[in-house]
Coordinates of C-alpha atoms and ligand atoms in Angstrom, one line a residue:
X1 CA 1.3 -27.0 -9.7
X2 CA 2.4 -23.9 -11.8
X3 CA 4.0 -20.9 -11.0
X4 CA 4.6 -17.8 -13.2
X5 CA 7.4 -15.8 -13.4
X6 CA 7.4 -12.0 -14.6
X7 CA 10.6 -10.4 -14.9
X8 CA 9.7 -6.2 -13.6
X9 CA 13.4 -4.9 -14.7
X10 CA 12.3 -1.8 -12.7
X11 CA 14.7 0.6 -10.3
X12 CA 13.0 3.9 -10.1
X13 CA 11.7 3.8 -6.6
X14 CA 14.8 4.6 -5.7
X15 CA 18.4 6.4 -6.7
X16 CA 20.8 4.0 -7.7
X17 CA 20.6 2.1 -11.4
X18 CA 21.9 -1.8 -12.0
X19 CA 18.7 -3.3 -10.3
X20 CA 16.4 -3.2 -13.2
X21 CA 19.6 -6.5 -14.6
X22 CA 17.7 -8.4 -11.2
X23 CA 15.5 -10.5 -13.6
X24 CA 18.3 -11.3 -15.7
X25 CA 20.5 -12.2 -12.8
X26 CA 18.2 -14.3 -11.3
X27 CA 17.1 -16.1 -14.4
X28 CA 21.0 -16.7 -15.2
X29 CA 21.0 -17.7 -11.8
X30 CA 19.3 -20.9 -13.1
X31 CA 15.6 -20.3 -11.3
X32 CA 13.8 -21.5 -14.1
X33 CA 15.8 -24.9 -14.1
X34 CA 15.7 -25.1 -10.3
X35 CA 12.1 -24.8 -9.8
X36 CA 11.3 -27.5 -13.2
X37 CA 13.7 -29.9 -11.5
X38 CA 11.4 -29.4 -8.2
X39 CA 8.9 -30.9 -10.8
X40 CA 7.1 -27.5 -10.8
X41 CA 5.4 -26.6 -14.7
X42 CA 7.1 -23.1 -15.2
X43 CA 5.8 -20.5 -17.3
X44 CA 8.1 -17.6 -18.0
X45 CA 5.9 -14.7 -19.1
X46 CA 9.5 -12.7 -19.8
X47 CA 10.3 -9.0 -18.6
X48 CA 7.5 -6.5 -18.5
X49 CA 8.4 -3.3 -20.6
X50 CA 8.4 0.2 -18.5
X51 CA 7.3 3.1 -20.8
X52 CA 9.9 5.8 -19.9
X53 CA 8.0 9.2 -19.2
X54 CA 9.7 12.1 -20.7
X55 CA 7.4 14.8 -18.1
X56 CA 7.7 13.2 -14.4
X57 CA 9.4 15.8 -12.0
X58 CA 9.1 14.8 -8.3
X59 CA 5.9 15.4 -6.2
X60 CA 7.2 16.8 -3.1
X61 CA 10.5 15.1 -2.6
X62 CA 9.7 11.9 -4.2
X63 CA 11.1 11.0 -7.8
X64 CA 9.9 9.6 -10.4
X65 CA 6.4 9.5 -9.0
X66 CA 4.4 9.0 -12.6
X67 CA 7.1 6.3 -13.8
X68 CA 6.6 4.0 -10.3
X69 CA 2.4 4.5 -10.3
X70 CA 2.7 3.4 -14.1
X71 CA 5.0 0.0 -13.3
X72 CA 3.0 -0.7 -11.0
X73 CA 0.0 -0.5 -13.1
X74 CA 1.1 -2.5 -15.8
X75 CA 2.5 -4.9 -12.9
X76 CA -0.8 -5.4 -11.3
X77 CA -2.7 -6.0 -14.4
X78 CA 0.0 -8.7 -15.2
X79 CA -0.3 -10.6 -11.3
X80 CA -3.6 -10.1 -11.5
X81 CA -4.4 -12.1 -14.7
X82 CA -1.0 -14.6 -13.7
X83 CA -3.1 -15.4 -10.5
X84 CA -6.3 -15.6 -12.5
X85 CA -5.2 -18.4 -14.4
X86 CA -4.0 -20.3 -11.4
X87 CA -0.7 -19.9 -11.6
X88 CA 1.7 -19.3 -8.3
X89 CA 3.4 -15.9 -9.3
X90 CA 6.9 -14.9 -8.9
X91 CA 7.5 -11.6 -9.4
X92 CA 11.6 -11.3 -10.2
X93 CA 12.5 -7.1 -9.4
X94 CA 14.0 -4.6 -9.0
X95 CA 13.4 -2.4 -6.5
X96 CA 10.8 -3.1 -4.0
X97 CA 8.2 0.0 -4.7
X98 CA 7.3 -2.8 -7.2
X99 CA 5.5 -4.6 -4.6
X100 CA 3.1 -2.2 -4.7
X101 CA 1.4 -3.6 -7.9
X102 CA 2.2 -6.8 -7.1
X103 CA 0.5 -6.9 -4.5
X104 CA -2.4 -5.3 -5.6
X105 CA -2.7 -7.3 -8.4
X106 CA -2.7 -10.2 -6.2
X107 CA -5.2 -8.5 -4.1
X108 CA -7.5 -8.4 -7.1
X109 CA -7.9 -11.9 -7.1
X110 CA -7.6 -13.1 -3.7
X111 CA -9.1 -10.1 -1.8
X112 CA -8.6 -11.7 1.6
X113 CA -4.5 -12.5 1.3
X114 CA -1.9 -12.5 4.2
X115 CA 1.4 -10.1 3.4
X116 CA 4.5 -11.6 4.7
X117 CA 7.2 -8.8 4.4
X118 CA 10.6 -10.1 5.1
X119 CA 13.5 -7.2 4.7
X120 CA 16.0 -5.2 6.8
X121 CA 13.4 -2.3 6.2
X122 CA 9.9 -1.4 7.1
X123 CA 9.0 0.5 3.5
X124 CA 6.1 1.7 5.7
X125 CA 7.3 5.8 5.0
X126 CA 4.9 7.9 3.9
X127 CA 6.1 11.3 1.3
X128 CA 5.5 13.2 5.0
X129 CA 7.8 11.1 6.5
X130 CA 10.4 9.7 4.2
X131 CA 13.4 11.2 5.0
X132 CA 14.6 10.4 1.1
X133 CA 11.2 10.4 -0.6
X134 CA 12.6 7.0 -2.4
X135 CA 9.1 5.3 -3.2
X136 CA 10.7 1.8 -2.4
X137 CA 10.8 2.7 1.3
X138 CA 7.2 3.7 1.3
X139 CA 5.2 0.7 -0.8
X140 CA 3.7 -0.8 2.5
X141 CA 1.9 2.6 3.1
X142 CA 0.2 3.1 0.0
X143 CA -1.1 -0.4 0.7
X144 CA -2.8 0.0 3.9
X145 CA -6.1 1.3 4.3
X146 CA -5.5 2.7 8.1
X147 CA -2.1 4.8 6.6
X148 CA -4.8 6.2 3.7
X149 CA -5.7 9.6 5.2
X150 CA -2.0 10.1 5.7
X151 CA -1.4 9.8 2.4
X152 CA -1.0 12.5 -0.3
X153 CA -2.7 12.2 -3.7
X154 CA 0.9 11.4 -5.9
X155 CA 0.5 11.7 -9.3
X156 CA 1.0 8.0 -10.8
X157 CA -1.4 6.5 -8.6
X158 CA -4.9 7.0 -9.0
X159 CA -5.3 3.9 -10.3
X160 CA -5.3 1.7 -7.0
X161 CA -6.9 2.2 -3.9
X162 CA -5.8 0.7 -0.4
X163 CA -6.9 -2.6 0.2
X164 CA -5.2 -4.3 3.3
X165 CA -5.7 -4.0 7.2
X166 CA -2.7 -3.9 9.1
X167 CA -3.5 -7.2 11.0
X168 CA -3.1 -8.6 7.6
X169 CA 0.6 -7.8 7.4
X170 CA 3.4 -9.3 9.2
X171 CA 7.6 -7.8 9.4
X172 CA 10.6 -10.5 9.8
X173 CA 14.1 -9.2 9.2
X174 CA 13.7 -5.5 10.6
X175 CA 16.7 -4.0 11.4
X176 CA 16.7 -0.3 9.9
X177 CA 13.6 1.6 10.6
X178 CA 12.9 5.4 10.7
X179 CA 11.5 7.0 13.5
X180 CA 8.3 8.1 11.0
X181 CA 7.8 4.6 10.3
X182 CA 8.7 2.9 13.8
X183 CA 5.7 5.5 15.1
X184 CA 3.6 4.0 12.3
X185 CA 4.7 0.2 13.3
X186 CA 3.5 1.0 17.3
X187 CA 0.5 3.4 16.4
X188 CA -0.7 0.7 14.1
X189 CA -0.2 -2.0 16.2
X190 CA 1.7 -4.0 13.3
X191 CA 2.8 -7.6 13.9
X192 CA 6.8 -7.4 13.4
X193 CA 9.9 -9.7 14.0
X194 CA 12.9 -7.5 14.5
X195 CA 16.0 -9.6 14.0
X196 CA 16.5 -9.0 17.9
X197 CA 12.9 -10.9 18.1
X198 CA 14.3 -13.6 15.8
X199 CA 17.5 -13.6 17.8
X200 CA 15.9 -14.6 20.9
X201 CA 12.9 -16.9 19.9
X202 CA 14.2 -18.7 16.7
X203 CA 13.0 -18.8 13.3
X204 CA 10.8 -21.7 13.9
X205 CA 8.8 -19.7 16.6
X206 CA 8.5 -16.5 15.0
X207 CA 7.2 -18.7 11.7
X208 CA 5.0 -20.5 14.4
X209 CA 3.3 -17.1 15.6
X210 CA 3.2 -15.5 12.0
X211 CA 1.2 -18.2 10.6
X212 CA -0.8 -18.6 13.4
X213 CA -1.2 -14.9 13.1
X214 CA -2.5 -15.0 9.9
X215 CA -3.9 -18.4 9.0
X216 CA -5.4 -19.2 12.4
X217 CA -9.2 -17.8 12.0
X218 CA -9.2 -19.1 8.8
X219 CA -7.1 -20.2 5.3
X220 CA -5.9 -17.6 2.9
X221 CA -3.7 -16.7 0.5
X222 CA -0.3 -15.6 1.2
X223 CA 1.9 -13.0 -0.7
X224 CA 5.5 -13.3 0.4
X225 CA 7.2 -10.1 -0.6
X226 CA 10.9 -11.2 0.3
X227 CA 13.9 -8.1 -0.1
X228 CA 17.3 -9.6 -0.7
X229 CA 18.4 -7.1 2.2
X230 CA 16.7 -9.5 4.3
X231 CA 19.6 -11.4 4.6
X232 CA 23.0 -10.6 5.9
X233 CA 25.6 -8.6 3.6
X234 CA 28.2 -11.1 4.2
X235 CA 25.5 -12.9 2.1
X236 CA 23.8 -10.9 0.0
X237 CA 26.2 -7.6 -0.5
X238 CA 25.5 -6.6 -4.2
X239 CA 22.4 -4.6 -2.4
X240 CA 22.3 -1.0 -2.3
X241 CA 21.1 -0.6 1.3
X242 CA 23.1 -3.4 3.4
X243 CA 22.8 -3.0 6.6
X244 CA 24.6 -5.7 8.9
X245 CA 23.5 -8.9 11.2
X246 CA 20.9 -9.9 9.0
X247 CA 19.1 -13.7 7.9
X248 CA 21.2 -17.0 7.6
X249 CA 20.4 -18.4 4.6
X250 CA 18.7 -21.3 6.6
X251 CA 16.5 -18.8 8.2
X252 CA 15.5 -17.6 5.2
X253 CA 14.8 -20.6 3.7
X254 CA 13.0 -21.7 6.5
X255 CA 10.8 -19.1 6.3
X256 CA 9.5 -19.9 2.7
X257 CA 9.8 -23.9 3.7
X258 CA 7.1 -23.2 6.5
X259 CA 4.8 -21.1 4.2
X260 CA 5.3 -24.0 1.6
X261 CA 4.3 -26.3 4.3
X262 CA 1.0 -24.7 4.9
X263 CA -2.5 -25.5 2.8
X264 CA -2.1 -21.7 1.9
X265 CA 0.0 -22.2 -0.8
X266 CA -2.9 -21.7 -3.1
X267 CA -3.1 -18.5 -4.4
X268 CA 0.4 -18.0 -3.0
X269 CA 2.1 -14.7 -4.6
X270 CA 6.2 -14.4 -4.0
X271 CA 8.3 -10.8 -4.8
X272 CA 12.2 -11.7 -5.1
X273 CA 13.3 -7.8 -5.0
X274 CA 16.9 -6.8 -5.3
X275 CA 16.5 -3.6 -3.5
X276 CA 19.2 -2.0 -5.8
X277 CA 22.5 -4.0 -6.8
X278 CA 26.0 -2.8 -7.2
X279 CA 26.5 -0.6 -10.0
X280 CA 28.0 -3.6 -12.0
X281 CA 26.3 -6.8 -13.4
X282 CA 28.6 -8.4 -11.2
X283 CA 27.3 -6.6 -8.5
X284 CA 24.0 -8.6 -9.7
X285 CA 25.4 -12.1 -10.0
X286 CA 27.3 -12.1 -7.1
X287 CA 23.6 -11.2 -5.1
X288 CA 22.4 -14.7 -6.6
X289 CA 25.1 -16.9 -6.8
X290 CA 25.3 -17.8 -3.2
X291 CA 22.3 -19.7 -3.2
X292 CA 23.3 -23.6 -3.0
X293 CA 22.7 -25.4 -6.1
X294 CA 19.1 -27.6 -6.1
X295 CA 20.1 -30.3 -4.9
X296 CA 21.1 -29.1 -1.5
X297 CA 17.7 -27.5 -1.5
X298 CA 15.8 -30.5 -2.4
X299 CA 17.8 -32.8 -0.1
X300 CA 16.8 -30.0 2.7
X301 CA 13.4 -30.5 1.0
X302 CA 13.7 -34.2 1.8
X303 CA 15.0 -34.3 5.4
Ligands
LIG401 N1 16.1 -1.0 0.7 C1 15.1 -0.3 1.3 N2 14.0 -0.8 1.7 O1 13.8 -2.1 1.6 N3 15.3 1.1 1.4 C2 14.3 1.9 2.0 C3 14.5 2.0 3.5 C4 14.8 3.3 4.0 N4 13.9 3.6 5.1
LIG402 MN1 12.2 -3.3 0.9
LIG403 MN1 15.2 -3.5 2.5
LIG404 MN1 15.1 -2.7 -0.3

């Protein structure tokens, strides 16, 4: 089994710089030794390189409009051919408007794929409703085919088109949501797990349900787009957004043990996204570091 990793050094779907050093931080981190000692074949494609754009003033209140449709342009194209060639892909951010192309490039190839979106934050704002225009906190929406006569035509992005119904999508983590989007989550009728849902069923129901959810009528890919914000700060501070009583680390690895453990795992698509890291590279190695060496994993593997 073979899994790709691309490195998208990328933070400008939001404010704060030091998360485009989250590929580096996560490769020093040790994930391509980790994942070959797992007896996976890696292939490390290296970072994709952003064009900067000289002209790219905001559209509306969103920046950088032009630079985030191009990344993820150049993003999809490269999913989309790492998931042609039968690879698993593991996209290493940056910020999380990255999952835009990500997951549209998966979509490319496996039209019919599951979103699993694990993160303190819904990232389901629209430019009518983000209260910061941040395109990080509005990926979800360009994604969704229901949200697509809500959304503006921003420059960057005529490239894609919305591909995904909303019962393909399911929230764990959510713990920060605007009112826009919360209106959204209930209008849509969106399958979420707010950590007060996780709280009081357990990870290993709310995995139960969001498999059955998606995999029940019938097998498909999955794309786990996983935010490091997810988890608690005590955790996972170096993140620009914490926001308290978030994942154990066993809950989240439970939740990628359980979509391991399914027959979906072909086809199966992964974002790691540092939503923005401390100003310092520190800031970016402290955000990895906590993770327990391999051979805890595998012996958690084992058990
Ligand atoms: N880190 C963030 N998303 O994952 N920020 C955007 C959320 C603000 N509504
Ligand atoms: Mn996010
Ligand atoms: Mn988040
Ligand atoms: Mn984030």
């Amino acid at each position: 089994h073979s899994i790709a990793i691309l490195g998208a050094p990328f933070s400008k779907g939001q404010k704060r710089r030091g998360v485009e050093h989250g590929p580096k931080a996560i490769r020093d981190a040790g994930l391509v030794e980790r994942l070959s000692n797992l007896d996976y074949t890696v292939h490390d494609f290296g970072d994709l390189s952003f064009p900067h754009l000289e002209k790219d003033e905001h559209f509306m209140h969103v920046p950088f409009p032009r630079s985030v449709g191009r990344a993820n342009k150049l993003l999809s194209n490269a999913v989309s051919s790492a998931v042609g060639a039968g690879h698993t892909c593991v996209m290493l951010g940056g910020d999380h408007s990255l999952a835009i192309g990500s997951v549209e490039g998966h979509s490319q190839q496996c039209p019919d794929l599951g979103l699993i979106w694990v993160d303190a934050h819904a990232d389901i704002n629209t430019p009518l409703t983000s209260p910061s225009g941040n395109l990080h906190g509005q990926s979800v929406a360009f994604l969704l085919k229901e949200l697509q006569d809500k959304m503006p035509d921003i420059p960057g992005f005529s490239w894609m088109k919305p591909f995904l119904s909303c019962t393909d999508l399911v929230y764990i983590g959510l713990r920060d949501v605007d009112p826009g989007e919360h209106y959204i989550l209930k209008n849509l009728g969106i399958q979420y797990f707010s950590m007060r849902d996780i709280d009081r069923m357990g990870m290993q129901r709310v995995m139960e349900v969001t498999l059955d959810h998606l995999l029940s009528r019938k097998q498909r890919p999955i794309h786990l787009s996983f935010d490091i914000d997810a988890f608690d700060p005590s955790l996972a501070p170096a993140t620009g957004t914490p926001v308290n009583g978030g994942l154990t680390y066993r809950e989240g690895i439970y939740i990628t043990e359980e979509i391991h453990n399914t027959e979906a795992t072909a086809g199966l698509a992964v974002d790691v996204i540092a939503s923005s890291l401390g100003q310092s590279r520190e800031g970016a190695n402290m955000a990895f570091q906590e993770i327990p060496s391999p051979k805890e994993d595998t012996e958690q593997l084992r058990l």
